[in-house]
């Protein structure tokens, strides 16, 4: 393990807390704050946004570039004798900002920024967090301290622009939707309730209230309130140089409806003696229940109440991050193994022996003053454990934020994708397998009878006020499918079964998803009408329910027959690599043919464990068990089309008994045929697997025009699935290190540089090389490669690969990120798309599996 250059932040305890004196110099940094109902992003200068969903943003929605460009922020101004000071550093007075002494402190999940200006004589500490629980509010507490030797008089002003509408209105009718704003002056602030949700497809009455309330530590209301941006900024000013402050203009009674809303709360002038402080509390939230606003204010309107809420919030997230720590009594076993295995990923699993510092409002932890200071090696262990805390909560963050609601976003309209749903469950299973069971069961209701699935997941309320996933075909109503989607449910289900031995879950009955998309989204059912219930029905009109085992069989059997001209599974709209989206007609994925081969074998093994001689399946599914020549592509395609024709509108509703032993044998033979066929036909020079055929039926990888073309995806899945032999794995490792390992940045790239665009394969190769799905250090696949190697017994090599990710993350001179694992590192080693990535779940799982493997050693 080597100490990386980390100039951006340093750990301050063993609970994942850190501090930074440089964060304000990186404008694209952001930090997540959230609970079950509110989601916030916050930057070192308090840019960012607050929202409850795609249609309800309190602050203006932001992307990465907006953190640099936008003037909208959670600002808190100080007015002193014709001079103004932004305590958050958002001002046009750059000289003044440069004179501020900055410090950021943060932890799970709280954020505090301090700025001290000797010339002004004041220090400001701005604490921000979203309380754990279900209160739809972000709390901002501002403490102003006199750090001079003289008395100071100042007027504090909170300035929060209230956007109060959906993300689409950034470009769609921005001014028109401001005319809908209905602003109410409250004793402690401003409440905005737009009259309508503006949508040309059909306007809807709005029920959502957006509020910003504030008070002093003695619960004293603001003296003046500016309820519109126009009143606060004036015609000659803006949010970074507001005319009302520069010229000390007080608000006047004026028309306030139908304008861009603002919550500028100007408090009474304060008089501070040297060393004394004043505290102000600002509450920003979103709710449909107007009465809830008053209740929220009463709950958090004092310093003591905020302190307790902060303590509860810290405890919630620290407890959540502690569930996966290695038990103390296992540490000696791992230490004994370090003589042979010296990589960080092994050492990283150790739990720090240092006594944790106390959590706010929690009883102090007992201390043992006889403990010697930690050694350098122990310090590195502690560093990793702190970082691992952040990684372990990332699946929870993505469950809350989806893929849309932090400044780097993949999907711009809310929700998670199908793959995300299952991979996030991996981390949740490791944390709490019992509570995950209802989620798993419900997730299978997104499967179609043709083996495809809904692709976008929305939050819905289930029974007993519990959240569950709701499904739609596609955010843009486009007929498309990703061919890898059938792989992940079984992988996740197997982990659950390994953890719980709950084989009864296989026989839970649940409906199939149904919409206009049929034949794996190749055709549309013109008889389908929008508004119909999205559930498959029988010929008699009843909702058909099949077991979870039946759903998994459908997903994997249909794919066995869904082949292209080389007898590999069709690429369709892409696989794990969403960027391979331009080969939907003739493209094929060998990489995921491997994974479906593994799934068929896994299903055969699973059937041997269920202790049943027969199971019932829908009569139509027996078609997929028919005997044909697996080498005959036309026979496969004809069988599949026959099945599609029988199930395109409904199923009969009758079930048949299937002999479990014969079914297992059927699945195993299919798996064995696939494995042998791939081994025989797709091992290419200079010694690795080809993973794809493009839309021109050309082999993608190998040597073309004297250039080696290689992808990590195409190696990870043959290894993981058991397709690659041990000798082939060794050859793959040699070539991965030769062609995909970057000696400068010490990480593994997703692919070599193909040196040309690939319009017959996908958009990925139009990205600049080294970014996103074209040769970036894509952590998800790098972790999957490590997982595959560990699974096949190459434990040391797997550790080295996880080590490379950790080192790139904490080497902040290049990565420029807070503690987390990002989606990828770009060509310069910069971390991109922080927090919301499936690689976190796989990193946690792989780390724990490596730990178990080393323990056995």
Short mmCIF file of C-alpha atoms in Angstrom, two decimals, residues 253-463:
data_model
loop_
_atom_site.label_atom_id
_atom_site.label_comp_id
_atom_site.label_asym_id
_atom_site.label_seq_id
_atom_site.Cartn_x
_atom_site.Cartn_y
_atom_site.Cartn_z
CA UNK A 253 -44.96 47.31 -0.54
CA UNK A 254 -45.29 46.34 -4.16
CA UNK A 255 -46.96 43.79 -6.40
CA UNK A 256 -45.21 40.49 -5.69
CA UNK A 257 -47.34 37.88 -7.48
CA UNK A 258 -46.28 36.37 -10.80
CA UNK A 259 -42.59 37.14 -10.34
CA UNK A 260 -39.42 35.15 -9.66
CA UNK A 261 -39.63 34.45 -5.96
CA UNK A 262 -36.96 35.21 -3.38
CA UNK A 263 -36.58 34.68 0.33
CA UNK A 264 -34.32 37.50 1.45
CA UNK A 265 -34.59 37.64 5.23
CA UNK A 266 -33.06 40.75 6.74
CA UNK A 267 -32.65 40.40 10.48
CA UNK A 268 -32.23 43.10 13.10
CA UNK A 269 -28.85 44.74 13.42
CA UNK A 270 -26.59 42.78 15.73
CA UNK A 271 -23.96 44.17 18.10
CA UNK A 272 -21.10 41.79 18.87
CA UNK A 273 -18.38 42.18 21.44
CA UNK A 274 -14.99 40.58 20.70
CA UNK A 275 -15.24 36.78 20.84
CA UNK A 276 -19.05 36.75 20.91
CA UNK A 277 -21.34 35.08 18.39
CA UNK A 278 -24.84 35.19 16.94
CA UNK A 279 -26.63 32.24 15.34
CA UNK A 280 -29.33 32.24 12.65
CA UNK A 281 -31.38 29.28 11.44
CA UNK A 282 -32.71 29.01 7.89
CA UNK A 283 -35.13 26.23 6.91
CA UNK A 284 -35.69 25.42 3.22
CA UNK A 285 -38.24 22.83 2.22
CA UNK A 286 -40.89 21.39 -0.09
CA UNK A 287 -44.22 19.92 0.96
CA UNK A 288 -47.78 19.41 -0.28
CA UNK A 289 -49.08 19.76 3.26
CA UNK A 290 -49.21 23.47 4.11
CA UNK A 291 -49.79 22.69 7.76
CA UNK A 292 -46.52 20.76 7.87
CA UNK A 293 -44.55 23.98 7.33
CA UNK A 294 -45.43 25.32 10.78
CA UNK A 295 -44.65 21.97 12.39
CA UNK A 296 -41.24 21.87 10.72
CA UNK A 297 -40.45 25.38 11.89
CA UNK A 298 -41.34 24.54 15.49
CA UNK A 299 -39.24 21.38 15.38
CA UNK A 300 -36.03 23.08 14.22
CA UNK A 301 -36.28 26.72 15.36
CA UNK A 302 -33.63 26.69 18.08
CA UNK A 303 -29.93 25.92 18.41
CA UNK A 304 -30.62 22.99 20.74
CA UNK A 305 -33.19 21.50 18.36
CA UNK A 306 -30.79 21.80 15.43
CA UNK A 307 -28.00 20.25 17.50
CA UNK A 308 -30.16 17.26 18.37
CA UNK A 309 -31.27 16.83 14.74
CA UNK A 310 -27.64 16.98 13.62
CA UNK A 311 -26.66 14.34 16.17
CA UNK A 312 -29.49 12.06 15.07
CA UNK A 313 -28.52 12.54 11.43
CA UNK A 314 -24.86 11.79 12.05
CA UNK A 315 -25.77 8.69 14.03
CA UNK A 316 -28.12 7.43 11.31
CA UNK A 317 -25.53 7.63 8.53
CA UNK A 318 -22.59 6.46 10.65
CA UNK A 319 -24.60 3.44 11.81
CA UNK A 320 -25.51 2.69 8.21
CA UNK A 321 -21.87 2.94 7.14
CA UNK A 322 -20.78 0.65 9.99
CA UNK A 323 -22.80 -2.40 9.00
CA UNK A 324 -20.17 -3.78 6.63
CA UNK A 325 -17.07 -3.29 8.78
CA UNK A 326 -14.95 -6.36 9.39
CA UNK A 327 -15.44 -7.80 12.90
CA UNK A 328 -12.52 -7.08 15.17
CA UNK A 329 -11.76 -10.72 15.87
CA UNK A 330 -11.06 -11.38 12.17
CA UNK A 331 -8.24 -8.87 11.90
CA UNK A 332 -5.48 -11.19 13.12
CA UNK A 333 -6.34 -13.74 10.45
CA UNK A 334 -5.89 -11.16 7.75
CA UNK A 335 -2.69 -9.75 9.26
CA UNK A 336 -1.18 -13.24 9.13
CA UNK A 337 -1.92 -13.34 5.41
CA UNK A 338 -0.21 -10.03 4.71
CA UNK A 339 3.18 -11.59 4.43
CA UNK A 340 2.09 -13.07 1.11
CA UNK A 341 -0.59 -10.61 0.02
CA UNK A 342 0.44 -7.03 0.51
CA UNK A 343 -2.04 -5.04 -1.56
CA UNK A 344 -4.30 -2.33 -0.27
CA UNK A 345 -7.58 -4.04 -1.06
CA UNK A 346 -6.84 -6.76 1.50
CA UNK A 347 -5.54 -4.41 4.12
CA UNK A 348 -8.35 -2.05 3.35
CA UNK A 349 -10.95 -4.36 4.84
CA UNK A 350 -9.47 -3.95 8.31
CA UNK A 351 -11.47 -2.05 10.84
CA UNK A 352 -9.53 0.71 12.52
CA UNK A 353 -8.39 -0.05 16.06
CA UNK A 354 -8.55 3.59 17.03
CA UNK A 355 -11.39 4.46 19.41
CA UNK A 356 -14.07 6.39 17.46
CA UNK A 357 -14.70 9.96 18.46
CA UNK A 358 -18.11 10.73 19.88
CA UNK A 359 -21.03 11.61 17.70
CA UNK A 360 -22.85 14.85 18.50
CA UNK A 361 -25.54 14.35 21.16
CA UNK A 362 -24.42 10.74 21.70
CA UNK A 363 -22.70 9.52 24.89
CA UNK A 364 -18.92 9.84 24.70
CA UNK A 365 -17.09 6.67 23.78
CA UNK A 366 -14.87 5.21 26.50
CA UNK A 367 -11.21 5.99 25.96
CA UNK A 368 -8.17 3.91 26.70
CA UNK A 369 -5.29 6.26 27.29
CA UNK A 370 -2.85 3.34 27.41
CA UNK A 371 -3.25 2.73 23.67
CA UNK A 372 -0.10 3.55 21.76
CA UNK A 373 -0.37 5.90 18.76
CA UNK A 374 -1.34 4.08 15.57
CA UNK A 375 1.51 3.01 13.32
CA UNK A 376 1.87 4.24 9.75
CA UNK A 377 0.36 0.98 8.51
CA UNK A 378 -2.56 1.25 10.95
CA UNK A 379 -3.10 4.82 9.82
CA UNK A 380 -3.45 3.62 6.23
CA UNK A 381 -5.93 0.98 7.39
CA UNK A 382 -7.92 3.68 9.14
CA UNK A 383 -7.81 5.87 6.04
CA UNK A 384 -9.24 3.09 3.91
CA UNK A 385 -11.95 2.28 6.43
CA UNK A 386 -13.05 5.91 6.44
CA UNK A 387 -13.21 5.92 2.65
CA UNK A 388 -14.99 2.56 2.66
CA UNK A 389 -17.73 4.08 4.85
CA UNK A 390 -18.56 6.48 2.03
CA UNK A 391 -18.52 3.75 -0.60
CA UNK A 392 -20.78 1.53 1.51
CA UNK A 393 -23.54 4.17 1.68
CA UNK A 394 -23.42 4.96 -2.05
CA UNK A 395 -26.03 2.28 -2.93
CA UNK A 396 -28.39 4.01 -0.48
CA UNK A 397 -27.63 7.39 -2.02
CA UNK A 398 -28.47 6.07 -5.48
CA UNK A 399 -31.68 4.52 -4.18
CA UNK A 400 -32.64 8.03 -3.02
CA UNK A 401 -31.17 10.20 -5.78
CA UNK A 402 -31.60 7.79 -8.67
CA UNK A 403 -29.30 8.73 -11.54
CA UNK A 404 -30.67 12.23 -12.01
CA UNK A 405 -30.42 14.39 -8.97
CA UNK A 406 -26.79 15.34 -8.46
CA UNK A 407 -24.95 17.84 -10.71
CA UNK A 408 -23.32 15.05 -12.77
CA UNK A 409 -26.34 13.14 -14.03
CA UNK A 410 -26.75 10.33 -16.55
CA UNK A 411 -30.51 10.36 -16.79
CA UNK A 412 -31.98 13.83 -16.83
CA UNK A 413 -35.63 13.17 -16.02
CA UNK A 414 -35.56 11.29 -12.74
CA UNK A 415 -35.56 7.66 -11.75
CA UNK A 416 -33.14 4.80 -12.04
CA UNK A 417 -32.60 2.31 -14.81
CA UNK A 418 -33.27 -1.45 -14.66
CA UNK A 419 -29.61 -2.34 -14.21
CA UNK A 420 -29.29 0.22 -11.42
CA UNK A 421 -32.23 -1.28 -9.57
CA UNK A 422 -30.67 -4.71 -9.27
CA UNK A 423 -27.08 -3.68 -8.68
CA UNK A 424 -28.07 -1.26 -5.93
CA UNK A 425 -29.84 -4.19 -4.28
CA UNK A 426 -26.46 -5.92 -3.94
CA UNK A 427 -25.33 -3.33 -1.41
CA UNK A 428 -28.72 -3.30 0.31
CA UNK A 429 -28.64 -7.11 0.66
CA UNK A 430 -25.24 -6.93 2.31
CA UNK A 431 -26.60 -4.32 4.73
CA UNK A 432 -30.02 -5.79 5.53
CA UNK A 433 -31.14 -8.85 3.60
CA UNK A 434 -34.45 -9.19 5.48
CA UNK A 435 -35.70 -5.71 4.59
CA UNK A 436 -34.65 -6.14 0.96
CA UNK A 437 -36.96 -9.11 0.35
CA UNK A 438 -40.10 -7.07 -0.53
CA UNK A 439 -38.03 -4.90 -2.86
CA UNK A 440 -36.68 -7.95 -4.67
CA UNK A 441 -40.13 -9.47 -5.08
CA UNK A 442 -41.59 -6.24 -6.41
CA UNK A 443 -38.67 -5.68 -8.78
CA UNK A 444 -39.60 -8.77 -10.76
CA UNK A 445 -42.92 -7.13 -11.69
CA UNK A 446 -40.93 -5.14 -14.25
CA UNK A 447 -40.25 -8.27 -16.36
CA UNK A 448 -42.21 -8.78 -19.58
CA UNK A 449 -43.35 -12.22 -20.72
CA UNK A 450 -41.05 -11.87 -23.77
CA UNK A 451 -38.01 -11.74 -21.47
CA UNK A 452 -37.46 -8.00 -21.79
CA UNK A 453 -38.37 -5.46 -19.13
CA UNK A 454 -39.39 -1.94 -18.27
CA UNK A 455 -36.33 0.29 -18.30
CA UNK A 456 -37.20 3.22 -16.01
CA UNK A 457 -38.05 2.90 -12.34
CA UNK A 458 -40.03 5.47 -10.41
CA UNK A 459 -40.81 5.71 -6.73
CA UNK A 460 -44.31 4.64 -5.75
CA UNK A 461 -46.05 4.14 -2.45
CA UNK A 462 -46.70 0.54 -1.56
CA UNK A 463 -48.67 -0.94 1.30
#
